[in-house]
mmCIF file of C-alpha atoms in Angstrom:
data_model
loop_
_atom_site.group_PDB
_atom_site.id
_atom_site.type_symbol
_atom_site.label_atom_id
_atom_site.label_comp_id
_atom_site.label_asym_id
_atom_site.label_seq_id
_atom_site.Cartn_x
_atom_site.Cartn_y
_atom_site.Cartn_z
ATOM 1 C CA UNK I 1091 -3.242 -25.939 -24.172
ATOM 2 C CA UNK I 1092 -0.100 -26.418 -26.306
ATOM 3 C CA UNK I 1093 0.854 -23.682 -28.759
ATOM 4 C CA UNK I 1094 0.287 -25.889 -31.822
ATOM 5 C CA UNK I 1095 -3.198 -26.797 -30.628
ATOM 6 C CA UNK I 1096 -3.882 -23.127 -29.977
ATOM 7 C CA UNK I 1097 -2.784 -22.078 -33.449
ATOM 8 C CA UNK I 1098 -4.776 -24.793 -35.227
ATOM 9 C CA UNK I 1099 -7.945 -24.122 -33.250
ATOM 10 C CA UNK I 1100 -7.895 -20.334 -33.174
ATOM 11 C CA UNK I 1101 -5.885 -19.214 -36.186
ATOM 12 C CA UNK I 1102 -9.054 -18.085 -37.974
ATOM 13 C CA UNK I 1103 -10.334 -16.255 -34.900
ATOM 14 C CA UNK I 1104 -10.250 -12.502 -35.258
ATOM 15 C CA UNK I 1105 -6.908 -11.097 -34.151
ATOM 16 C CA UNK I 1106 -8.457 -7.805 -33.056
ATOM 17 C CA UNK I 1107 -9.407 -9.281 -29.743
ATOM 18 C CA UNK I 1108 -5.715 -9.578 -28.953
ATOM 19 C CA UNK I 1109 -4.711 -6.066 -29.983
ATOM 20 C CA UNK I 1110 -5.520 -4.647 -26.597
ATOM 21 C CA UNK I 1111 -3.760 -7.318 -24.617
ATOM 22 C CA UNK I 1112 -0.715 -9.465 -25.387
ATOM 23 C CA UNK I 1113 0.004 -12.715 -27.212
ATOM 24 C CA UNK I 1114 -1.503 -15.425 -25.068
ATOM 25 C CA UNK I 1115 -1.046 -19.164 -25.036
ATOM 26 C CA UNK I 1116 -4.105 -19.957 -22.934
ATOM 27 C CA UNK I 1117 -1.940 -19.761 -19.834
ATOM 28 C CA UNK I 1118 -3.369 -18.787 -16.484
ATOM 29 C CA UNK I 1119 0.047 -18.401 -14.816
ATOM 30 C CA UNK I 1120 1.988 -15.170 -14.472
ATOM 31 C CA UNK I 1121 4.519 -14.663 -17.224
ATOM 32 C CA UNK I 1122 6.720 -11.994 -18.746
ATOM 33 C CA UNK I 1123 6.209 -10.951 -22.364
ATOM 34 C CA UNK I 1124 8.938 -9.257 -24.361
ATOM 35 C CA UNK I 1125 9.139 -7.240 -27.571
ATOM 36 C CA UNK I 1126 10.064 -10.429 -29.437
ATOM 37 C CA UNK I 1127 6.972 -12.179 -28.042
ATOM 38 C CA UNK I 1128 4.693 -9.462 -29.412
ATOM 39 C CA UNK I 1129 6.495 -9.237 -32.748
ATOM 40 C CA UNK I 1130 6.229 -12.994 -33.214
ATOM 41 C CA UNK I 1131 2.549 -12.804 -32.418
ATOM 42 C CA UNK I 1132 2.116 -9.954 -34.886
ATOM 43 C CA UNK I 1133 3.703 -11.957 -37.688
ATOM 44 C CA UNK I 1134 1.224 -14.771 -37.170
ATOM 45 C CA UNK I 1135 -1.894 -12.600 -36.906
ATOM 46 C CA UNK I 1136 -1.135 -9.529 -39.032
ATOM 47 C CA UNK I 1137 -0.590 -7.011 -36.249
ATOM 48 C CA UNK I 1138 2.029 -4.279 -36.381
ATOM 49 C CA UNK I 1139 3.499 -3.506 -32.945
ATOM 50 C CA UNK I 1140 5.470 -0.327 -32.266
ATOM 51 C CA UNK I 1141 7.618 0.463 -29.215
ATOM 52 C CA UNK I 1142 8.403 4.180 -28.785
ATOM 53 C CA UNK I 1143 11.093 3.725 -26.156
ATOM 54 C CA UNK I 1144 12.819 1.012 -28.135
ATOM 55 C CA UNK I 1145 12.805 3.231 -31.214
ATOM 56 C CA UNK I 1146 14.433 5.957 -29.120
ATOM 57 C CA UNK I 1147 17.227 3.550 -28.158
ATOM 58 C CA UNK I 1148 16.267 3.207 -24.505
ATOM 59 C CA UNK I 1149 16.566 -0.089 -22.688
ATOM 60 C CA UNK I 1150 17.767 -3.449 -23.965
ATOM 61 C CA UNK I 1151 17.237 -4.842 -27.474
ATOM 62 C CA UNK I 1152 14.455 -7.122 -26.273
ATOM 63 C CA UNK I 1153 12.935 -5.651 -23.100
ATOM 64 C CA UNK I 1154 10.049 -7.154 -21.207
ATOM 65 C CA UNK I 1155 6.891 -5.275 -22.211
ATOM 66 C CA UNK I 1156 4.335 -6.619 -19.746
ATOM 67 C CA UNK I 1157 3.880 -9.071 -16.913
ATOM 68 C CA UNK I 1158 0.711 -10.808 -15.754
ATOM 69 C CA UNK I 1159 -1.813 -13.420 -16.802
ATOM 70 C CA UNK I 1160 -4.162 -14.017 -19.708
ATOM 71 C CA UNK I 1161 -7.128 -16.402 -19.894
ATOM 72 C CA UNK I 1162 -8.825 -17.309 -23.172
ATOM 73 C CA UNK I 1163 -11.854 -19.369 -24.092
ATOM 74 C CA UNK I 1164 -14.347 -19.723 -26.931
ATOM 75 C CA UNK I 1165 -17.983 -19.459 -25.870
ATOM 76 C CA UNK I 1166 -20.702 -21.770 -27.163
ATOM 77 C CA UNK I 1167 -21.992 -18.746 -29.086
ATOM 78 C CA UNK I 1168 -18.803 -18.681 -31.168
ATOM 79 C CA UNK I 1169 -17.551 -15.484 -29.536
ATOM 80 C CA UNK I 1170 -13.930 -15.598 -28.423
ATOM 81 C CA UNK I 1171 -13.280 -14.207 -24.944
ATOM 82 C CA UNK I 1172 -9.981 -12.962 -23.549
ATOM 83 C CA UNK I 1173 -9.484 -11.777 -19.981
ATOM 84 C CA UNK I 1174 -6.134 -10.199 -19.150
ATOM 85 C CA UNK I 1175 -4.595 -8.709 -16.018
ATOM 86 C CA UNK I 1176 -1.224 -7.144 -16.829
ATOM 87 C CA UNK I 1177 1.370 -4.722 -15.558
ATOM 88 C CA UNK I 1178 2.397 -2.664 -18.607
ATOM 89 C CA UNK I 1179 6.141 -2.103 -18.243
ATOM 90 C CA UNK I 1180 6.916 -0.540 -21.640
ATOM 91 C CA UNK I 1181 4.601 1.670 -23.727
ATOM 92 C CA UNK I 1182 3.569 0.159 -27.049
ATOM 93 C CA UNK I 1183 1.068 0.575 -29.859
ATOM 94 C CA UNK I 1184 -0.654 -2.016 -32.016
ATOM 95 C CA UNK I 1185 -2.307 -1.751 -35.405
ATOM 96 C CA UNK I 1186 -4.503 -4.296 -37.200
ATOM 97 C CA UNK I 1187 -6.241 -4.493 -40.574
ATOM 98 C CA UNK I 1188 -8.345 -7.605 -39.889
ATOM 99 C CA UNK I 1189 -12.145 -7.641 -40.117
ATOM 100 C CA UNK I 1190 -14.558 -8.384 -37.294
ATOM 101 C CA UNK I 1191 -18.348 -8.615 -37.199
ATOM 102 C CA UNK I 1192 -18.355 -7.699 -33.539
ATOM 103 C CA UNK I 1193 -15.752 -6.489 -31.055
ATOM 104 C CA UNK I 1194 -16.277 -5.454 -27.443
ATOM 105 C CA UNK I 1195 -13.577 -4.149 -25.117
ATOM 106 C CA UNK I 1196 -14.294 -3.649 -21.401
ATOM 107 C CA UNK I 1197 -11.774 -1.933 -19.128
ATOM 108 C CA UNK I 1198 -11.833 -2.915 -15.463
ATOM 109 C CA UNK I 1199 -8.571 -1.193 -14.490
ATOM 110 C CA UNK I 1200 -6.254 1.191 -16.324
ATOM 111 C CA UNK I 1201 -7.030 2.863 -19.647
ATOM 112 C CA UNK I 1202 -6.319 2.457 -23.376
ATOM 113 C CA UNK I 1203 -6.254 5.085 -26.137
ATOM 114 C CA UNK I 1204 -8.080 3.840 -29.242
ATOM 115 C CA UNK I 1205 -8.272 5.154 -32.801
ATOM 116 C CA UNK I 1206 -10.837 3.624 -35.189
ATOM 117 C CA UNK I 1207 -11.664 5.020 -38.627
ATOM 118 C CA UNK I 1208 -10.457 8.475 -37.646
ATOM 119 C CA UNK I 1209 -12.323 8.505 -34.310
ATOM 120 C CA UNK I 1210 -10.239 8.965 -31.159
ATOM 121 C CA UNK I 1211 -11.331 7.383 -27.876
ATOM 122 C CA UNK I 1212 -9.841 7.088 -24.413
ATOM 123 C CA UNK I 1213 -11.360 4.019 -22.784
ATOM 124 C CA UNK I 1214 -10.862 4.256 -19.005
ATOM 125 C CA UNK I 1215 -11.810 1.893 -16.189
ATOM 126 C CA UNK I 1216 -15.558 1.339 -15.932
ATOM 127 C CA UNK I 1217 -16.181 1.861 -19.634
ATOM 128 C CA UNK I 1218 -16.511 -0.372 -22.677
ATOM 129 C CA UNK I 1219 -16.208 0.070 -26.424
ATOM 130 C CA UNK I 1220 -18.357 -1.787 -28.955
ATOM 131 C CA UNK I 1221 -17.533 -1.742 -32.664
ATOM 132 C CA UNK I 1222 -17.418 -3.621 -35.947
ATOM 133 C CA UNK I 1223 -14.815 -3.069 -38.647
ATOM 134 C CA UNK I 1224 -15.206 -3.291 -42.410
ATOM 135 C CA UNK I 1225 -12.552 -4.166 -44.966
ATOM 136 C CA UNK I 1226 -9.759 -1.613 -44.844
ATOM 137 C CA UNK I 1227 -10.662 -0.224 -41.420
ATOM 138 C CA UNK I 1228 -7.758 0.069 -39.052
ATOM 139 C CA UNK I 1229 -7.829 -0.131 -35.281
ATOM 140 C CA UNK I 1230 -4.915 1.383 -33.368
ATOM 141 C CA UNK I 1231 -4.450 0.955 -29.633
ATOM 142 C CA UNK I 1232 -1.908 2.782 -27.469
ATOM 143 C CA UNK I 1233 -0.917 1.244 -24.140
ATOM 144 C CA UNK I 1234 0.774 3.542 -21.667
ATOM 145 C CA UNK I 1235 3.309 2.083 -19.283
ATOM 146 C CA UNK I 1236 3.375 2.010 -15.475
ATOM 147 C CA UNK I 1237 -0.234 0.955 -15.179
ATOM 148 C CA UNK I 1238 -2.073 -2.199 -14.231
ATOM 149 C CA UNK I 1239 -4.371 -2.946 -17.157
ATOM 150 C CA UNK I 1240 -7.254 -5.343 -16.660
ATOM 151 C CA UNK I 1241 -9.473 -5.959 -19.692
ATOM 152 C CA UNK I 1242 -12.067 -8.323 -21.071
ATOM 153 C CA UNK I 1243 -12.684 -8.601 -24.814
ATOM 154 C CA UNK I 1244 -15.290 -10.405 -26.903
ATOM 155 C CA UNK I 1245 -14.922 -10.847 -30.657
ATOM 156 C CA UNK I 1246 -16.700 -12.594 -33.507
ATOM 157 C CA UNK I 1247 -14.789 -13.202 -36.723
ATOM 158 C CA UNK I 1248 -16.247 -12.075 -40.047
ATOM 159 C CA UNK I 1249 -14.803 -15.080 -41.905
ATOM 160 C CA UNK I 1250 -15.018 -18.583 -40.510
ATOM 161 C CA UNK I 1251 -13.757 -21.898 -41.849
ATOM 162 C CA UNK I 1252 -15.283 -25.374 -41.940
ATOM 163 C CA UNK I 1253 -13.275 -26.348 -38.864
ATOM 164 C CA UNK I 1254 -14.786 -23.628 -36.700
ATOM 165 C CA UNK I 1255 -17.453 -24.224 -34.099
ATOM 166 C CA UNK I 1256 -20.981 -23.882 -35.613
ATOM 167 C CA UNK I 1257 -22.774 -20.685 -34.668
ATOM 168 C CA UNK I 1258 -26.382 -20.327 -33.549
ATOM 169 C CA UNK I 1259 -26.512 -17.221 -35.751
ATOM 170 C CA UNK I 1260 -24.807 -15.746 -38.795
ATOM 171 C CA UNK I 1261 -21.810 -13.453 -38.202
ATOM 172 C CA UNK I 1262 -23.448 -11.006 -40.603
ATOM 173 C CA UNK I 1263 -26.624 -10.809 -38.583
ATOM 174 C CA UNK I 1264 -25.335 -10.825 -34.978
ATOM 175 C CA UNK I 1265 -25.205 -8.489 -33.336
ATOM 176 C CA UNK I 1266 -26.697 -5.549 -35.194
ATOM 177 C CA UNK I 1267 -24.962 -2.437 -33.923
ATOM 178 C CA UNK I 1268 -26.850 0.863 -34.132
ATOM 179 C CA UNK I 1269 -25.117 3.875 -35.606
ATOM 180 C CA UNK I 1270 -22.519 5.096 -34.954
ATOM 181 C CA UNK I 1271 -20.605 1.915 -35.644
ATOM 182 C CA UNK I 1272 -18.318 2.551 -32.667
ATOM 183 C CA UNK I 1273 -19.907 3.269 -29.282
ATOM 184 C CA UNK I 1274 -18.260 4.091 -25.976
ATOM 185 C CA UNK I 1275 -20.514 3.287 -23.023
ATOM 186 C CA UNK I 1276 -20.470 2.858 -19.267
ATOM 187 C CA UNK I 1277 -20.453 -0.614 -17.762
ATOM 188 C CA UNK I 1278 -23.235 -0.915 -15.144
ATOM 189 C CA UNK I 1279 -21.560 -0.444 -11.718
ATOM 190 C CA UNK I 1280 -22.588 -3.861 -10.380
ATOM 191 C CA UNK I 1281 -21.166 -5.602 -13.446
ATOM 192 C CA UNK I 1282 -17.960 -3.547 -13.376
ATOM 193 C CA UNK I 1283 -17.427 -4.508 -9.735
ATOM 194 C CA UNK I 1284 -18.019 -8.189 -10.473
ATOM 195 C CA UNK I 1285 -15.542 -8.086 -13.373
ATOM 196 C CA UNK I 1286 -12.935 -6.426 -11.176
ATOM 197 C CA UNK I 1287 -13.255 -9.274 -8.679
ATOM 198 C CA UNK I 1288 -12.214 -11.955 -11.171
ATOM 199 C CA UNK I 1289 -8.873 -12.231 -9.376
ATOM 200 C CA UNK I 1290 -10.648 -13.655 -6.312
ATOM 201 C CA UNK I 1291 -11.422 -16.844 -8.268
ATOM 202 C CA UNK I 1292 -7.928 -18.284 -7.935
ATOM 203 C CA UNK I 1293 -9.060 -21.150 -5.702
ATOM 204 C CA UNK I 1294 -11.802 -22.262 -8.065
ATOM 205 C CA UNK I 1295 -11.318 -25.143 -10.460
ATOM 206 C CA UNK I 1296 -11.191 -24.638 -14.215
ATOM 207 C CA UNK I 1297 -14.862 -25.453 -14.781
ATOM 208 C CA UNK I 1298 -16.039 -23.027 -12.091
ATOM 209 C CA UNK I 1299 -13.863 -20.236 -13.535
ATOM 210 C CA UNK I 1300 -15.125 -20.901 -17.048
ATOM 211 C CA UNK I 1301 -18.807 -20.876 -16.070
ATOM 212 C CA UNK I 1302 -18.531 -17.672 -14.033
ATOM 213 C CA UNK I 1303 -16.425 -15.929 -16.671
ATOM 214 C CA UNK I 1304 -18.842 -16.935 -19.414
ATOM 215 C CA UNK I 1305 -21.819 -15.753 -17.347
ATOM 216 C CA UNK I 1306 -20.282 -12.320 -16.781
ATOM 217 C CA UNK I 1307 -19.300 -12.083 -20.433
ATOM 218 C CA UNK I 1308 -22.854 -12.759 -21.555
ATOM 219 C CA UNK I 1309 -24.145 -10.061 -19.194
ATOM 220 C CA UNK I 1310 -21.599 -7.655 -20.671
ATOM 221 C CA UNK I 1311 -22.649 -8.657 -24.174
ATOM 222 C CA UNK I 1312 -26.326 -8.084 -23.383
ATOM 223 C CA UNK I 1313 -25.570 -4.532 -22.247
ATOM 224 C CA UNK I 1314 -23.202 -3.863 -25.125
ATOM 225 C CA UNK I 1315 -25.393 -4.778 -28.098
ATOM 226 C CA UNK I 1316 -28.522 -2.828 -27.169
ATOM 227 C CA UNK I 1317 -29.527 0.788 -27.034
ATOM 228 C CA UNK I 1318 -29.903 0.479 -23.256
ATOM 229 C CA UNK I 1319 -26.153 0.787 -22.673
ATOM 230 C CA UNK I 1320 -25.528 4.170 -21.087
ATOM 231 C CA UNK I 1321 -23.435 6.182 -23.555
ATOM 232 C CA UNK I 1322 -20.283 7.936 -22.460
ATOM 233 C CA UNK I 1323 -21.210 11.575 -22.695
ATOM 234 C CA UNK I 1324 -17.838 12.948 -23.722
ATOM 235 C CA UNK I 1325 -18.905 14.771 -26.877
ATOM 236 C CA UNK I 1326 -19.443 18.008 -24.935
ATOM 237 C CA UNK I 1327 -15.746 18.199 -24.026
ATOM 238 C CA UNK I 1328 -13.772 20.387 -26.405
ATOM 239 C CA UNK I 1329 -10.356 19.283 -27.713
ATOM 240 C CA UNK I 1330 -8.771 21.964 -25.516
ATOM 241 C CA UNK I 1331 -10.554 20.643 -22.413
ATOM 242 C CA UNK I 1332 -9.521 17.100 -23.256
ATOM 243 C CA UNK I 1333 -5.915 18.223 -23.589
ATOM 244 C CA UNK I 1334 -5.939 20.000 -20.230
ATOM 245 C CA UNK I 1335 -7.566 17.025 -18.488
ATOM 246 C CA UNK I 1336 -5.019 14.706 -20.072
ATOM 247 C CA UNK I 1337 -2.310 16.965 -18.648
ATOM 248 C CA UNK I 1338 -3.741 16.365 -15.161
ATOM 249 C CA UNK I 1339 -3.879 12.621 -15.746
ATOM 250 C CA UNK I 1340 -0.242 12.586 -16.853
ATOM 251 C CA UNK I 1341 0.729 14.543 -13.743
ATOM 252 C CA UNK I 1342 -0.980 11.976 -11.514
ATOM 253 C CA UNK I 1343 0.482 9.067 -13.466
ATOM 254 C CA UNK I 1344 3.966 10.518 -13.218
ATOM 255 C CA UNK I 1345 3.874 11.225 -9.491
ATOM 256 C CA UNK I 1346 0.974 9.452 -7.752
ATOM 257 C CA UNK I 1347 2.769 9.523 -4.400
ATOM 258 C CA UNK I 1348 2.510 13.304 -4.043
ATOM 259 C CA UNK I 1349 -0.183 15.017 -1.987
ATOM 260 C CA UNK I 1350 -2.808 16.629 -4.201
ATOM 261 C CA UNK I 1351 -5.663 19.023 -3.537
ATOM 262 C CA UNK I 1352 -8.575 19.357 -5.925
ATOM 263 C CA UNK I 1353 -7.881 23.102 -6.205
ATOM 264 C CA UNK I 1354 -4.305 22.350 -7.336
ATOM 265 C CA UNK I 1355 -5.404 19.864 -9.991
ATOM 266 C CA UNK I 1356 -8.242 22.116 -11.121
ATOM 267 C CA UNK I 1357 -5.733 24.944 -11.531
ATOM 268 C CA UNK I 1358 -3.540 22.715 -13.675
ATOM 269 C CA UNK I 1359 -6.584 22.085 -15.898
ATOM 270 C CA UNK I 1360 -7.494 25.799 -15.859
ATOM 271 C CA UNK I 1361 -10.964 24.969 -14.520
ATOM 272 C CA UNK I 1362 -12.963 25.698 -11.422
ATOM 273 C CA UNK I 1363 -12.907 22.833 -8.868
ATOM 274 C CA UNK I 1364 -16.555 21.916 -9.488
ATOM 275 C CA UNK I 1365 -16.157 21.975 -13.269
ATOM 276 C CA UNK I 1366 -12.918 19.999 -13.030
ATOM 277 C CA UNK I 1367 -14.485 17.252 -10.892
ATOM 278 C CA UNK I 1368 -17.331 16.737 -13.314
ATOM 279 C CA UNK I 1369 -15.287 16.886 -16.489
ATOM 280 C CA UNK I 1370 -12.542 14.608 -15.168
ATOM 281 C CA UNK I 1371 -15.159 11.988 -14.352
ATOM 282 C CA UNK I 1372 -16.842 12.559 -17.696
ATOM 283 C CA UNK I 1373 -13.618 11.934 -19.597
ATOM 284 C CA UNK I 1374 -12.039 9.165 -17.520
ATOM 285 C CA UNK I 1375 -15.080 7.426 -16.084
ATOM 286 C CA UNK I 1376 -14.274 7.890 -12.380
ATOM 287 C CA UNK I 1377 -13.725 10.646 -9.782
ATOM 288 C CA UNK I 1378 -10.248 12.144 -9.793
ATOM 289 C CA UNK I 1379 -9.336 10.838 -6.339
ATOM 290 C CA UNK I 1380 -10.518 7.336 -7.222
ATOM 291 C CA UNK I 1381 -8.151 7.539 -10.166
ATOM 292 C CA UNK I 1382 -5.364 8.758 -7.875
ATOM 293 C CA UNK I 1383 -6.016 5.881 -5.464
ATOM 294 C CA UNK I 1384 -5.815 3.316 -8.261
ATOM 295 C CA UNK I 1385 -2.536 4.786 -9.500
ATOM 296 C CA UNK I 1386 -1.068 4.772 -5.975
ATOM 297 C CA UNK I 1387 -2.048 1.152 -5.463
ATOM 298 C CA UNK I 1388 -0.588 0.169 -8.834
ATOM 299 C CA UNK I 1389 2.668 1.924 -7.893
ATOM 300 C CA UNK I 1390 2.720 0.210 -4.495
ATOM 301 C CA UNK I 1391 2.164 -3.134 -6.209
ATOM 302 C CA UNK I 1392 5.253 -2.548 -8.324
ATOM 303 C CA UNK I 1393 7.327 -1.700 -5.239
ATOM 304 C CA UNK I 1394 6.142 -4.848 -3.486
ATOM 305 C CA UNK I 1395 7.040 -6.981 -6.490
ATOM 306 C CA UNK I 1396 10.503 -5.407 -6.445
ATOM 307 C CA UNK I 1397 11.027 -6.563 -2.848
ATOM 308 C CA UNK I 1398 10.168 -3.434 -0.869
ATOM 309 C CA UNK I 1399 8.488 -3.946 2.506
ATOM 310 C CA UNK I 1400 4.808 -3.183 2.980
ATOM 311 C CA UNK I 1401 5.656 -0.078 4.999
ATOM 312 C CA UNK I 1402 8.128 1.154 2.365
ATOM 313 C CA UNK I 1403 5.681 0.545 -0.479
ATOM 314 C CA UNK I 1404 2.934 2.371 1.412
ATOM 315 C CA UNK I 1405 5.137 5.391 2.102
ATOM 316 C CA UNK I 1406 6.588 5.612 -1.421
ATOM 317 C CA UNK I 1407 3.145 5.426 -3.027
ATOM 318 C CA UNK I 1408 1.681 8.228 -0.922
ATOM 319 C CA UNK I 1409 0.081 6.456 2.047
ATOM 320 C CA UNK I 1410 0.895 7.826 5.483
ATOM 321 C CA UNK I 1411 -0.311 4.780 7.381
ATOM 322 C CA UNK I 1412 0.513 1.212 6.390
ATOM 323 C CA UNK I 1413 -2.749 -0.070 7.907
ATOM 324 C CA UNK I 1414 -4.858 2.182 5.659
ATOM 325 C CA UNK I 1415 -2.744 1.108 2.718
ATOM 326 C CA UNK I 1416 -3.162 -2.591 3.518
ATOM 327 C CA UNK I 1417 -6.935 -2.211 3.753
ATOM 328 C CA UNK I 1418 -7.168 -0.366 0.424
ATOM 329 C CA UNK I 1419 -4.803 -2.821 -1.260
ATOM 330 C CA UNK I 1420 -6.743 -5.873 -0.108
ATOM 331 C CA UNK I 1421 -10.044 -4.355 -1.215
ATOM 332 C CA UNK I 1422 -8.631 -3.442 -4.631
ATOM 333 C CA UNK I 1423 -6.592 -6.544 -5.446
ATOM 334 C CA UNK I 1424 -8.248 -9.199 -3.284
ATOM 335 C CA UNK I 1425 -4.923 -10.051 -1.608
ATOM 336 C CA UNK I 1426 -2.813 -8.668 1.220
ATOM 337 C CA UNK I 1427 0.272 -6.595 0.338
ATOM 338 C CA UNK I 1428 2.497 -9.055 2.202
ATOM 339 C CA UNK I 1429 1.451 -11.838 -0.183
ATOM 340 C CA UNK I 1430 3.474 -10.142 -2.939
ATOM 341 C CA UNK I 1431 6.742 -10.054 -0.965
#
């Protein structure tokens, strides 16, 4: 779709659905997006982007912020869907003041820090956030760098124009979200796995991709609007515990190639090993060594894209045997490591 067509068709669509990804032009090909790309997008849709490293004077005046692909479509229901799979190369934050009757964010890989109406949330892989925002509410999202972020968002605008697709329901009446307005909940494992496998659809035609993506989105919507969605039970974690667990996550993110023992990581969090295992999973939605594996594979993917050999990428990301690395990589990304060279 050309950019002018995109702007005319979707300009009234809620910009919040794009806060957690990047400016997209309905392109399914890999592309690089710079600071200027995001700032231009923000001017059109009322989003304020901030770049901590740029503010500190690091890097070029217009560095590339992310690289990957973004797919967009509007469902027959009137909900706008965006699926993105991106390597975040520079940390950035985004802030919006737009209204939305309904907003759902699902994280398949990576994590995003969210602030809505004074509530702080870390949305990790395997979890989703459902919310609606009133006039004056502000949604802030922080994207950390050196991660592969795969998300799916659904949004319904509060204000629609005569040129918009007719809805089978009123934006004011669908969906009715129970209190609290913002809910963080676990994606059912079978649905999370299916969403993670979207990258295996590359050989399908456009109609096949659209039908499968829409089907998964409707399943996600069905779980997200009802009371049956399993809540994320993070309220029991104290601010101090959250801070110590975040310290462990930052250690893993900064050096995923190192050898770690659960006793070492538990010590860093000042917890017993059993308590640490449970609370890490409670906060980040997955076991600590699953998180470590994902970070190692994301690091290896970066090395491969930079031209390193499969054996070099495996070694530098913490794998002792290239065959084990290749098996894990293919299972995670649906492609062999050599296909990225």
